[in-house]
Amino acid sequence: MKVMIDTNIIISAAISPNGNAAKAFIKAVMPPYEPVVCDYIVDEVHRKFEEKFSKHTTELEAFLFNALQVIHIVPTPEDEETEEVKIRDVKDRPILRSARSAKVDLLLTGDWDFLESGIKKPRIITAAEFLTMN
């Protein structure tokens, strides 16, 4: 099962290694799951981390160095999809586009713009929900 791991899960996992996001992240990078991120997410993680947690960039770089050894990075398509207008934040739309292009089954996120969008494919799920899945 392919799981795209969103920016906020990666950042939360990096800064709170005992939290639900970190537990969900660890689960998502282990078989039977196939972890995926898009190049847009990698760029967004760096940008957001620099904006909000600039004193901890060394920790993020170490975390990403290890994480990206097991996570497949996919390109972000440029062509917009009609259903992506359901995502309120236009900055999140490339992530949905990437998830669909990569044919992921789950989008693991804590972002309410995704969670409240009503989009069915891929299934959009929180860390807490993901942790309860078998």
Tab-separated table of N, CA, C and O in Angstrom:
chain	number	residue	atom	x	y	z
A	1	MET	N	0.848	-1.166	0.000
A	1	MET	CA	0.000	0.000	0.000
A	1	MET	C	0.900	1.237	0.000
A	1	MET	O	1.732	1.408	0.885
A	2	LYS	N	0.701	2.104	-0.987
A	2	LYS	CA	1.502	3.322	-1.096
A	2	LYS	C	0.925	4.414	-0.199
A	2	LYS	O	-0.276	4.668	-0.216
A	3	VAL	N	1.822	5.057	0.560
A	3	VAL	CA	1.433	6.127	1.477
A	3	VAL	C	2.267	7.364	1.185
A	3	VAL	O	3.499	7.313	1.278
A	4	MET	N	1.589	8.469	0.821
A	4	MET	CA	2.297	9.738	0.682
A	4	MET	C	2.296	10.422	2.036
A	4	MET	O	1.251	10.563	2.666
A	5	ILE	N	3.462	10.817	2.485
A	5	ILE	CA	3.636	11.446	3.791
A	5	ILE	C	3.730	12.949	3.583
A	5	ILE	O	4.658	13.437	2.932
A	6	ASP	N	2.773	13.682	4.142
A	6	ASP	CA	2.701	15.130	3.940
A	6	ASP	C	3.732	15.871	4.789
A	6	ASP	O	4.281	15.351	5.765
A	7	THR	N	3.947	17.110	4.412
A	7	THR	CA	4.928	17.997	5.050
A	7	THR	C	4.775	18.049	6.564
A	7	THR	O	5.761	17.910	7.301
A	8	ASN	N	3.550	18.257	7.052
A	8	ASN	CA	3.372	18.449	8.487
A	8	ASN	C	3.675	17.184	9.283
A	8	ASN	O	4.112	17.270	10.424
A	9	ILE	N	3.485	16.019	8.692
A	9	ILE	CA	3.834	14.765	9.368
A	9	ILE	C	5.358	14.666	9.487
A	9	ILE	O	5.890	14.313	10.549
A	10	ILE	N	6.062	15.000	8.421
A	10	ILE	CA	7.523	14.930	8.434
A	10	ILE	C	8.093	15.906	9.464
A	10	ILE	O	8.952	15.534	10.276
A	11	ILE	N	7.612	17.135	9.452
A	11	ILE	CA	8.124	18.127	10.396
A	11	ILE	C	7.795	17.728	11.829
A	11	ILE	O	8.662	17.785	12.710
A	12	SER	N	6.575	17.304	12.077
A	12	SER	CA	6.187	16.882	13.435
A	12	SER	C	7.016	15.688	13.894
A	12	SER	O	7.430	15.627	15.049
A	13	ALA	N	7.258	14.745	12.989
A	13	ALA	CA	8.060	13.570	13.341
A	13	ALA	C	9.495	13.974	13.677
A	13	ALA	O	10.105	13.425	14.595
A	14	ALA	N	10.021	14.955	12.945
A	14	ALA	CA	11.401	15.396	13.174
A	14	ALA	C	11.560	16.137	14.491
A	14	ALA	O	12.580	15.984	15.168
A	15	ILE	N	10.546	16.925	14.880
A	15	ILE	CA	10.699	17.728	16.095
A	15	ILE	C	10.103	17.072	17.339
A	15	ILE	O	10.455	17.449	18.448
A	16	SER	N	9.214	16.097	17.163
A	16	SER	CA	8.596	15.411	18.309
A	16	SER	C	8.679	13.906	18.094
A	16	SER	O	7.693	13.265	17.699
A	17	PRO	N	9.836	13.310	18.334
A	17	PRO	CA	10.029	11.895	18.022
A	17	PRO	C	9.163	10.926	18.816
A	17	PRO	O	9.095	9.746	18.462
A	18	ASN	N	8.472	11.401	19.855
A	18	ASN	CA	7.604	10.511	20.629
A	18	ASN	C	6.128	10.739	20.345
A	18	ASN	O	5.277	10.096	20.954
A	19	GLY	N	5.805	11.637	19.419
A	19	GLY	CA	4.418	11.968	19.128
A	19	GLY	C	3.768	11.020	18.133
A	19	GLY	O	4.414	10.148	17.541
A	20	ASN	N	2.459	11.215	17.932
A	20	ASN	CA	1.702	10.377	16.993
A	20	ASN	C	2.229	10.497	15.568
A	20	ASN	O	2.249	9.511	14.836
A	21	ALA	N	2.627	11.695	15.170
A	21	ALA	CA	3.140	11.864	13.808
A	21	ALA	C	4.399	11.020	13.606
A	21	ALA	O	4.559	10.383	12.562
A	22	ALA	N	5.279	10.996	14.592
A	22	ALA	CA	6.503	10.188	14.489
A	22	ALA	C	6.172	8.702	14.452
A	22	ALA	O	6.748	7.949	13.664
A	23	LYS	N	5.232	8.287	15.274
A	23	LYS	CA	4.817	6.875	15.268
A	23	LYS	C	4.203	6.502	13.930
A	23	LYS	O	4.467	5.429	13.380
A	24	ALA	N	3.370	7.390	13.377
A	24	ALA	CA	2.750	7.136	12.077
A	24	ALA	C	3.812	7.132	10.978
A	24	ALA	O	3.765	6.302	10.062
A	25	PHE	N	4.761	8.047	11.072
A	25	PHE	CA	5.847	8.102	10.095
A	25	PHE	C	6.616	6.783	10.091
A	25	PHE	O	6.872	6.213	9.027
A	26	ILE	N	6.978	6.300	11.263
A	26	ILE	CA	7.731	5.044	11.363
A	26	ILE	C	6.924	3.893	10.777
A	26	ILE	O	7.448	3.061	10.030
A	27	LYS	N	5.644	3.852	11.075
A	27	LYS	CA	4.775	2.803	10.518
A	27	LYS	C	4.736	2.904	8.992
A	27	LYS	O	4.799	1.887	8.298
A	28	ALA	N	4.639	4.120	8.474
A	28	ALA	CA	4.507	4.326	7.030
A	28	ALA	C	5.759	3.939	6.246
A	28	ALA	O	5.667	3.613	5.064
A	29	VAL	N	6.917	3.971	6.886
A	29	VAL	CA	8.153	3.624	6.171
A	29	VAL	C	8.526	2.158	6.326
A	29	VAL	O	9.562	1.731	5.812
A	30	MET	N	7.663	1.397	6.990
A	30	MET	CA	7.924	-0.031	7.208
A	30	MET	C	6.995	-0.858	6.318
A	30	MET	O	5.868	-0.455	6.066
A	31	PRO	N	7.474	-2.024	5.857
A	31	PRO	CA	6.573	-2.907	5.109
A	31	PRO	C	5.352	-3.271	5.964
A	31	PRO	O	5.483	-3.344	7.177
A	32	PRO	N	4.218	-3.403	5.373
A	32	PRO	CA	3.925	-3.550	3.939
A	32	PRO	C	3.710	-2.225	3.216
A	32	PRO	O	3.308	-2.211	2.057
A	33	TYR	N	3.969	-1.108	3.864
A	33	TYR	CA	3.717	0.188	3.248
A	33	TYR	C	4.876	0.605	2.351
A	33	TYR	O	6.020	0.224	2.582
A	34	GLU	N	4.546	1.364	1.317
A	34	GLU	CA	5.531	1.934	0.408
A	34	GLU	C	5.459	3.449	0.579
A	34	GLU	O	4.541	4.085	0.065
A	35	PRO	N	6.407	4.040	1.305
A	35	PRO	CA	6.359	5.481	1.554
A	35	PRO	C	6.770	6.296	0.330
A	35	PRO	O	7.706	5.945	-0.384
A	36	VAL	N	6.036	7.390	0.125
A	36	VAL	CA	6.251	8.263	-1.021
A	36	VAL	C	6.163	9.711	-0.562
A	36	VAL	O	5.337	10.042	0.295
A	37	VAL	N	7.002	10.560	-1.111
A	37	VAL	CA	6.845	12.012	-1.018
A	37	VAL	C	7.105	12.558	-2.407
A	37	VAL	O	7.741	11.904	-3.235
A	38	CYS	N	6.628	13.754	-2.652
A	38	CYS	CA	6.930	14.397	-3.932
A	38	CYS	C	8.025	15.438	-3.708
A	38	CYS	O	8.272	15.866	-2.574
A	39	ASP	N	8.657	15.824	-4.784
A	39	ASP	CA	9.721	16.816	-4.675
A	39	ASP	C	9.204	18.134	-4.095
A	39	ASP	O	9.915	18.828	-3.378
A	40	TYR	N	7.938	18.433	-4.328
A	40	TYR	CA	7.317	19.638	-3.765
A	40	TYR	C	7.304	19.571	-2.233
A	40	TYR	O	7.579	20.563	-1.563
A	41	ILE	N	6.995	18.401	-1.677
A	41	ILE	CA	6.983	18.223	-0.219
A	41	ILE	C	8.390	18.401	0.350
A	41	ILE	O	8.571	19.066	1.370
A	42	VAL	N	9.381	17.827	-0.302
A	42	VAL	CA	10.763	17.965	0.181
A	42	VAL	C	11.151	19.441	0.236
A	42	VAL	O	11.696	19.923	1.238
A	43	ASP	N	10.823	20.184	-0.816
A	43	ASP	CA	11.125	21.623	-0.835
A	43	ASP	C	10.341	22.357	0.256
A	43	ASP	O	10.881	23.231	0.939
A	44	GLU	N	9.070	21.995	0.420
A	44	GLU	CA	8.225	22.646	1.417
A	44	GLU	C	8.720	22.364	2.839
A	44	GLU	O	8.706	23.258	3.694
A	45	VAL	N	9.170	21.151	3.091
A	45	VAL	CA	9.725	20.811	4.412
A	45	VAL	C	10.912	21.720	4.719
A	45	VAL	O	10.992	22.302	5.802
A	46	HIS	N	11.820	21.854	3.775
A	46	HIS	CA	12.982	22.719	3.987
A	46	HIS	C	12.555	24.167	4.235
A	46	HIS	O	13.058	24.820	5.154
A	47	ARG	N	11.655	24.660	3.417
A	47	ARG	CA	11.213	26.051	3.529
A	47	ARG	C	10.507	26.313	4.861
A	47	ARG	O	10.831	27.257	5.573
A	48	LYS	N	9.557	25.443	5.226
A	48	LYS	CA	8.802	25.626	6.475
A	48	LYS	C	9.718	25.481	7.691
A	48	LYS	O	9.567	26.197	8.676
A	49	PHE	N	10.620	24.544	7.618
A	49	PHE	CA	11.522	24.329	8.741
A	49	PHE	C	12.411	25.549	8.938
A	49	PHE	O	12.633	25.985	10.067
A	50	GLU	N	12.889	26.116	7.843
A	50	GLU	CA	13.729	27.315	7.923
A	50	GLU	C	12.935	28.485	8.511
A	50	GLU	O	13.456	29.254	9.320
A	51	GLU	N	11.659	28.615	8.134
A	51	GLU	CA	10.808	29.700	8.633
A	51	GLU	C	10.517	29.565	10.127
A	51	GLU	O	10.555	30.545	10.859
A	52	LYS	N	10.206	28.347	10.566
A	52	LYS	CA	9.690	28.154	11.920
A	52	LYS	C	10.678	27.563	12.916
A	52	LYS	O	10.539	27.757	14.117
A	53	PHE	N	11.633	26.791	12.425
A	53	PHE	CA	12.536	26.062	13.327
A	53	PHE	C	13.990	26.206	12.885
A	53	PHE	O	14.744	25.236	12.901
A	54	SER	N	14.398	27.404	12.511
A	54	SER	CA	15.725	27.601	11.920
A	54	SER	C	16.871	27.182	12.841
A	54	SER	O	17.951	26.849	12.362
A	55	LYS	N	16.624	27.168	14.141
A	55	LYS	CA	17.678	26.750	15.076
A	55	LYS	C	17.895	25.237	15.060
A	55	LYS	O	18.850	24.744	15.653
A	56	HIS	N	16.986	24.514	14.398
A	56	HIS	CA	17.055	23.054	14.412
A	56	HIS	C	17.258	22.455	13.021
A	56	HIS	O	16.916	21.306	12.785
A	57	THR	N	17.830	23.219	12.107
A	57	THR	CA	18.001	22.707	10.750
A	57	THR	C	18.960	21.518	10.690
A	57	THR	O	18.798	20.644	9.847
A	58	THR	N	19.919	21.458	11.579
A	58	THR	CA	20.836	20.313	11.592
A	58	THR	C	20.080	19.026	11.895
A	58	THR	O	20.303	18.002	11.241
A	59	GLU	N	19.163	19.095	12.876
A	59	GLU	CA	18.355	17.924	13.217
A	59	GLU	C	17.470	17.515	12.046
A	59	GLU	O	17.329	16.329	11.747
A	60	LEU	N	16.886	18.514	11.374
A	60	LEU	CA	16.039	18.196	10.218
A	60	LEU	C	16.859	17.536	9.127
A	60	LEU	O	16.431	16.537	8.549
A	61	GLU	N	18.018	18.085	8.836
A	61	GLU	CA	18.844	17.510	7.768
A	61	GLU	C	19.238	16.075	8.094
A	61	GLU	O	19.231	15.210	7.207
A	62	ALA	N	19.566	15.794	9.352
A	62	ALA	CA	19.895	14.417	9.753
A	62	ALA	C	18.673	13.523	9.604
A	62	ALA	O	18.769	12.396	9.097
A	63	PHE	N	17.518	14.021	10.030
A	63	PHE	CA	16.275	13.257	9.921
A	63	PHE	C	15.978	12.956	8.451
A	63	PHE	O	15.694	11.816	8.083
A	64	LEU	N	16.051	13.989	7.602
A	64	LEU	CA	15.749	13.796	6.183
A	64	LEU	C	16.762	12.889	5.499
A	64	LEU	O	16.385	12.078	4.642
A	65	PHE	N	18.016	13.017	5.874
A	65	PHE	CA	19.041	12.157	5.277
A	65	PHE	C	18.674	10.693	5.482
A	65	PHE	O	18.727	9.887	4.554
A	66	ASN	N	18.275	10.355	6.696
A	66	ASN	CA	17.891	8.968	6.993
A	66	ASN	C	16.555	8.600	6.361
A	66	ASN	O	16.410	7.523	5.786
A	67	ALA	N	15.587	9.496	6.471
A	67	ALA	CA	14.245	9.201	5.967
A	67	ALA	C	14.232	8.996	4.460
A	67	ALA	O	13.571	8.085	3.952
A	68	LEU	N	14.959	9.830	3.756
A	68	LEU	CA	14.907	9.763	2.296
A	68	LEU	C	15.678	8.567	1.735
A	68	LEU	O	15.654	8.331	0.525
A	69	GLN	N	16.308	7.798	2.597
A	69	GLN	CA	16.927	6.543	2.164
A	69	GLN	C	15.869	5.487	1.877
A	69	GLN	O	16.101	4.565	1.094
A	70	VAL	N	14.694	5.618	2.533
A	70	VAL	CA	13.640	4.605	2.401
A	70	VAL	C	12.354	5.135	1.768
A	70	VAL	O	11.426	4.382	1.530
A	71	ILE	N	12.314	6.428	1.492
A	71	ILE	CA	11.115	7.033	0.912
A	71	ILE	C	11.365	7.331	-0.563
A	71	ILE	O	12.379	7.927	-0.922
A	72	HIS	N	10.423	6.916	-1.386
A	72	HIS	CA	10.522	7.168	-2.828
A	72	HIS	C	10.065	8.598	-3.112
A	72	HIS	O	8.990	9.008	-2.675
A	73	ILE	N	10.878	9.359	-3.830
A	73	ILE	CA	10.529	10.729	-4.205
A	73	ILE	C	9.994	10.720	-5.633
A	73	ILE	O	10.648	10.213	-6.544
A	74	VAL	N	8.793	11.285	-5.791
A	74	VAL	CA	8.166	11.352	-7.104
A	74	VAL	C	8.104	12.806	-7.563
A	74	VAL	O	8.080	13.727	-6.738
A	75	PRO	N	8.056	13.028	-8.873
A	75	PRO	CA	7.951	14.403	-9.376
A	75	PRO	C	6.539	14.959	-9.173
A	75	PRO	O	5.570	14.211	-9.076
A	76	THR	N	6.459	16.265	-9.125
A	76	THR	CA	5.173	16.947	-8.995
A	76	THR	C	4.702	17.370	-10.381
A	76	THR	O	5.361	18.191	-11.023
A	77	PRO	N	3.572	16.816	-10.839
A	77	PRO	CA	3.059	17.209	-12.158
A	77	PRO	C	2.651	18.682	-12.176
A	77	PRO	O	2.188	19.213	-11.174
A	78	GLU	N	2.808	19.314	-13.306
A	78	GLU	CA	2.443	20.717	-13.430
A	78	GLU	C	0.989	20.905	-13.843
A	78	GLU	O	0.379	21.912	-13.510
A	79	ASP	N	0.436	19.954	-14.584
A	79	ASP	CA	-0.930	20.094	-15.081
A	79	ASP	C	-1.939	19.940	-13.953
A	79	ASP	O	-1.969	18.909	-13.260
A	80	GLU	N	-2.753	20.962	-13.765
A	80	GLU	CA	-3.754	20.961	-12.701
A	80	GLU	C	-4.891	20.000	-13.023
A	80	GLU	O	-5.187	19.744	-14.188
A	81	GLU	N	-5.518	19.482	-11.969
A	81	GLU	CA	-6.679	18.614	-12.092
A	81	GLU	C	-7.913	19.391	-11.663
A	81	GLU	O	-7.831	20.275	-10.806
A	82	THR	N	-9.062	19.028	-12.199
A	82	THR	CA	-10.284	19.760	-11.873
A	82	THR	C	-10.679	19.603	-10.408
A	82	THR	O	-11.108	20.572	-9.779
A	83	GLU	N	-10.511	18.411	-9.826
A	83	GLU	CA	-10.960	18.180	-8.453
A	83	GLU	C	-10.078	18.868	-7.403
A	83	GLU	O	-10.491	19.049	-6.266
A	84	GLU	N	-8.909	19.292	-7.792
A	84	GLU	CA	-8.025	19.897	-6.792
A	84	GLU	C	-8.543	21.232	-6.268
A	84	GLU	O	-8.070	21.716	-5.258
A	85	VAL	N	-9.544	21.818	-6.911
A	85	VAL	CA	-10.140	23.059	-6.389
A	85	VAL	C	-10.841	22.817	-5.053
A	85	VAL	O	-11.140	23.766	-4.328
A	86	LYS	N	-11.083	21.545	-4.701
A	86	LYS	CA	-11.670	21.218	-3.397
A	86	LYS	C	-10.689	21.487	-2.255
A	86	LYS	O	-11.085	21.542	-1.099
A	87	ILE	N	-9.419	21.623	-2.586
A	87	ILE	CA	-8.395	21.919	-1.583
A	87	ILE	C	-8.344	23.436	-1.435
A	87	ILE	O	-7.995	24.143	-2.376
A	88	ARG	N	-8.698	23.930	-0.253
A	88	ARG	CA	-8.766	25.382	-0.019
A	88	ARG	C	-7.446	26.088	-0.274
A	88	ARG	O	-7.396	27.138	-0.898
A	89	ASP	N	-6.382	25.542	0.251
A	89	ASP	CA	-5.063	26.174	0.138
A	89	ASP	C	-4.427	25.773	-1.195
A	89	ASP	O	-4.066	24.605	-1.392
A	90	VAL	N	-4.273	26.724	-2.079
A	90	VAL	CA	-3.708	26.424	-3.399
A	90	VAL	C	-2.289	25.863	-3.305
A	90	VAL	O	-1.852	25.134	-4.194
A	91	LYS	N	-1.586	26.155	-2.210
A	91	LYS	CA	-0.232	25.631	-2.038
A	91	LYS	C	-0.230	24.127	-1.769
A	91	LYS	O	0.798	23.478	-1.911
A	92	ASP	N	-1.380	23.571	-1.368
A	92	ASP	CA	-1.484	22.131	-1.115
A	92	ASP	C	-1.873	21.343	-2.362
A	92	ASP	O	-1.718	20.126	-2.400
A	93	ARG	N	-2.373	22.011	-3.354
A	93	ARG	CA	-2.881	21.327	-4.542
A	93	ARG	C	-1.821	20.511	-5.284
A	93	ARG	O	-2.121	19.410	-5.756
A	94	PRO	N	-0.571	20.973	-5.394
A	94	PRO	CA	0.440	20.131	-6.049
A	94	PRO	C	0.672	18.796	-5.326
A	94	PRO	O	1.038	17.799	-5.956
A	95	ILE	N	0.437	18.776	-4.030
A	95	ILE	CA	0.618	17.536	-3.269
A	95	ILE	C	-0.456	16.529	-3.668
A	95	ILE	O	-0.162	15.351	-3.898
A	96	LEU	N	-1.697	16.981	-3.770
A	96	LEU	CA	-2.773	16.094	-4.227
A	96	LEU	C	-2.472	15.587	-5.639
A	96	LEU	O	-2.602	14.394	-5.923
A	97	ARG	N	-2.048	16.482	-6.497
A	97	ARG	CA	-1.710	16.132	-7.878
A	97	ARG	C	-0.629	15.052	-7.904
A	97	ARG	O	-0.714	14.073	-8.645
A	98	SER	N	0.374	15.209	-7.068
A	98	SER	CA	1.474	14.240	-6.992
A	98	SER	C	1.000	12.903	-6.459
A	98	SER	O	1.397	11.844	-6.951
A	99	ALA	N	0.155	12.953	-5.443
A	99	ALA	CA	-0.371	11.715	-4.856
A	99	ALA	C	-1.149	10.918	-5.894
A	99	ALA	O	-1.010	9.694	-5.999
A	100	ARG	N	-1.954	11.605	-6.651
A	100	ARG	CA	-2.736	10.927	-7.688
A	100	ARG	C	-1.848	10.409	-8.810
A	100	ARG	O	-2.039	9.296	-9.295
A	101	SER	N	-0.897	11.188	-9.210
A	101	SER	CA	0.009	10.769	-10.270
A	101	SER	C	0.806	9.531	-9.862
A	101	SER	O	1.030	8.632	-10.663
A	102	ALA	N	1.197	9.481	-8.601
A	102	ALA	CA	1.969	8.339	-8.080
A	102	ALA	C	1.073	7.160	-7.697
A	102	ALA	O	1.568	6.124	-7.282
A	103	LYS	N	-0.245	7.361	-7.829
A	103	LYS	CA	-1.225	6.315	-7.513
A	103	LYS	C	-1.090	5.814	-6.071
A	103	LYS	O	-1.088	4.608	-5.810
A	104	VAL	N	-0.970	6.768	-5.146
A	104	VAL	CA	-0.894	6.371	-3.738
A	104	VAL	C	-2.285	5.998	-3.238
A	104	VAL	O	-3.303	6.461	-3.760
A	105	ASP	N	-2.301	5.146	-2.228
A	105	ASP	CA	-3.560	4.717	-1.622
A	105	ASP	C	-3.985	5.651	-0.504
A	105	ASP	O	-5.173	5.887	-0.306
A	106	LEU	N	-2.992	6.147	0.249
A	106	LEU	CA	-3.261	7.003	1.402
A	106	LEU	C	-2.414	8.263	1.336
A	106	LEU	O	-1.259	8.217	0.927
A	107	LEU	N	-3.018	9.358	1.787
A	107	LEU	CA	-2.273	10.599	2.000
A	107	LEU	C	-2.305	10.845	3.500
A	107	LEU	O	-3.351	11.128	4.076
A	108	LEU	N	-1.165	10.686	4.142
A	108	LEU	CA	-1.026	10.832	5.582
A	108	LEU	C	-0.739	12.292	5.904
A	108	LEU	O	0.301	12.821	5.507
A	109	THR	N	-1.668	12.945	6.613
A	109	THR	CA	-1.547	14.379	6.841
A	109	THR	C	-2.264	14.806	8.113
A	109	THR	O	-3.122	14.084	8.618
A	110	GLY	N	-1.916	15.983	8.576
A	110	GLY	CA	-2.641	16.628	9.663
A	110	GLY	C	-3.240	17.943	9.188
A	110	GLY	O	-3.745	18.731	9.972
A	111	ASP	N	-3.192	18.177	7.897
A	111	ASP	CA	-3.625	19.434	7.286
A	111	ASP	C	-5.137	19.413	7.057
A	111	ASP	O	-5.646	18.622	6.265
A	112	TRP	N	-5.847	20.320	7.714
A	112	TRP	CA	-7.311	20.371	7.623
A	112	TRP	C	-7.787	20.724	6.225
A	112	TRP	O	-8.905	20.361	5.840
A	113	ASP	N	-6.974	21.421	5.442
A	113	ASP	CA	-7.376	21.714	4.067
A	113	ASP	C	-7.548	20.418	3.267
A	113	ASP	O	-8.424	20.332	2.409
A	114	PHE	N	-6.744	19.423	3.554
A	114	PHE	CA	-6.918	18.107	2.937
A	114	PHE	C	-8.057	17.336	3.613
A	114	PHE	O	-8.916	16.778	2.952
A	115	LEU	N	-8.015	17.310	4.935
A	115	LEU	CA	-8.944	16.475	5.686
A	115	LEU	C	-10.405	16.872	5.497
A	115	LEU	O	-11.289	16.024	5.544
A	116	GLU	N	-10.654	18.141	5.260
A	116	GLU	CA	-12.024	18.621	5.090
A	116	GLU	C	-12.413	18.798	3.623
A	116	GLU	O	-13.486	19.304	3.332
A	117	SER	N	-11.588	18.334	2.705
A	117	SER	CA	-11.821	18.569	1.277
A	117	SER	C	-12.916	17.697	0.676
A	117	SER	O	-13.485	18.053	-0.346
A	118	GLY	N	-13.174	16.553	1.262
A	118	GLY	CA	-14.149	15.626	0.689
A	118	GLY	C	-13.579	14.768	-0.428
A	118	GLY	O	-14.299	13.992	-1.055
A	119	ILE	N	-12.293	14.873	-0.672
A	119	ILE	CA	-11.653	14.063	-1.714
A	119	ILE	C	-11.571	12.615	-1.230
A	119	ILE	O	-11.201	12.351	-0.092
A	120	LYS	N	-11.928	11.701	-2.119
A	120	LYS	CA	-11.975	10.277	-1.767
A	120	LYS	C	-10.742	9.498	-2.230
A	120	LYS	O	-10.413	8.478	-1.641
A	121	LYS	N	-10.111	9.942	-3.331
A	121	LYS	CA	-8.943	9.228	-3.841
A	121	LYS	C	-7.813	10.214	-4.038
A	121	LYS	O	-7.989	11.181	-4.783
A	122	PRO	N	-6.712	10.008	-3.367
A	122	PRO	CA	-6.457	8.941	-2.414
A	122	PRO	C	-7.202	9.192	-1.105
A	122	PRO	O	-7.678	10.306	-0.862
A	123	ARG	N	-7.273	8.168	-0.288
A	123	ARG	CA	-7.877	8.332	1.032
A	123	ARG	C	-6.973	9.245	1.850
A	123	ARG	O	-5.764	9.033	1.922
A	124	ILE	N	-7.568	10.256	2.454
A	124	ILE	CA	-6.818	11.229	3.253
A	124	ILE	C	-7.033	10.878	4.717
A	124	ILE	O	-8.168	10.762	5.171
A	125	ILE	N	-5.931	10.719	5.449
A	125	ILE	CA	-6.001	10.125	6.778
A	125	ILE	C	-5.044	10.835	7.748
A	125	ILE	O	-3.959	11.256	7.348
A	126	THR	N	-5.457	10.935	8.997
A	126	THR	CA	-4.601	11.531	10.030
A	126	THR	C	-3.636	10.496	10.594
A	126	THR	O	-3.817	9.285	10.398
A	127	ALA	N	-2.648	10.977	11.319
A	127	ALA	CA	-1.699	10.066	11.973
A	127	ALA	C	-2.414	9.146	12.940
A	127	ALA	O	-2.148	7.937	12.971
A	128	ALA	N	-3.339	9.685	13.731
A	128	ALA	CA	-4.075	8.858	14.694
A	128	ALA	C	-4.873	7.761	14.002
A	128	ALA	O	-4.882	6.611	14.454
A	129	GLU	N	-5.537	8.110	12.902
A	129	GLU	CA	-6.300	7.097	12.155
A	129	GLU	C	-5.374	6.039	11.578
A	129	GLU	O	-5.681	4.845	11.616
A	130	PHE	N	-4.251	6.468	11.032
A	130	PHE	CA	-3.305	5.545	10.433
A	130	PHE	C	-2.761	4.558	11.461
A	130	PHE	O	-2.593	3.385	11.174
A	131	LEU	N	-2.540	5.053	12.673
A	131	LEU	CA	-2.002	4.170	13.727
A	131	LEU	C	-2.987	3.085	14.133
A	131	LEU	O	-2.584	2.045	14.639
A	132	THR	N	-4.273	3.296	13.905
A	132	THR	CA	-5.274	2.283	14.271
A	132	THR	C	-5.497	1.269	13.154
A	132	THR	O	-6.164	0.263	13.380
A	133	MET	N	-4.958	1.520	11.969
A	133	MET	CA	-5.119	0.579	10.851
A	133	MET	C	-4.273	-0.662	11.076
A	133	MET	O	-3.169	-0.578	11.600
A	134	ASN	N	-4.791	-1.779	10.606
A	134	ASN	CA	-4.013	-3.036	10.670
A	134	ASN	C	-3.265	-3.242	9.389
A	134	ASN	O	-3.594	-3.003	8.346
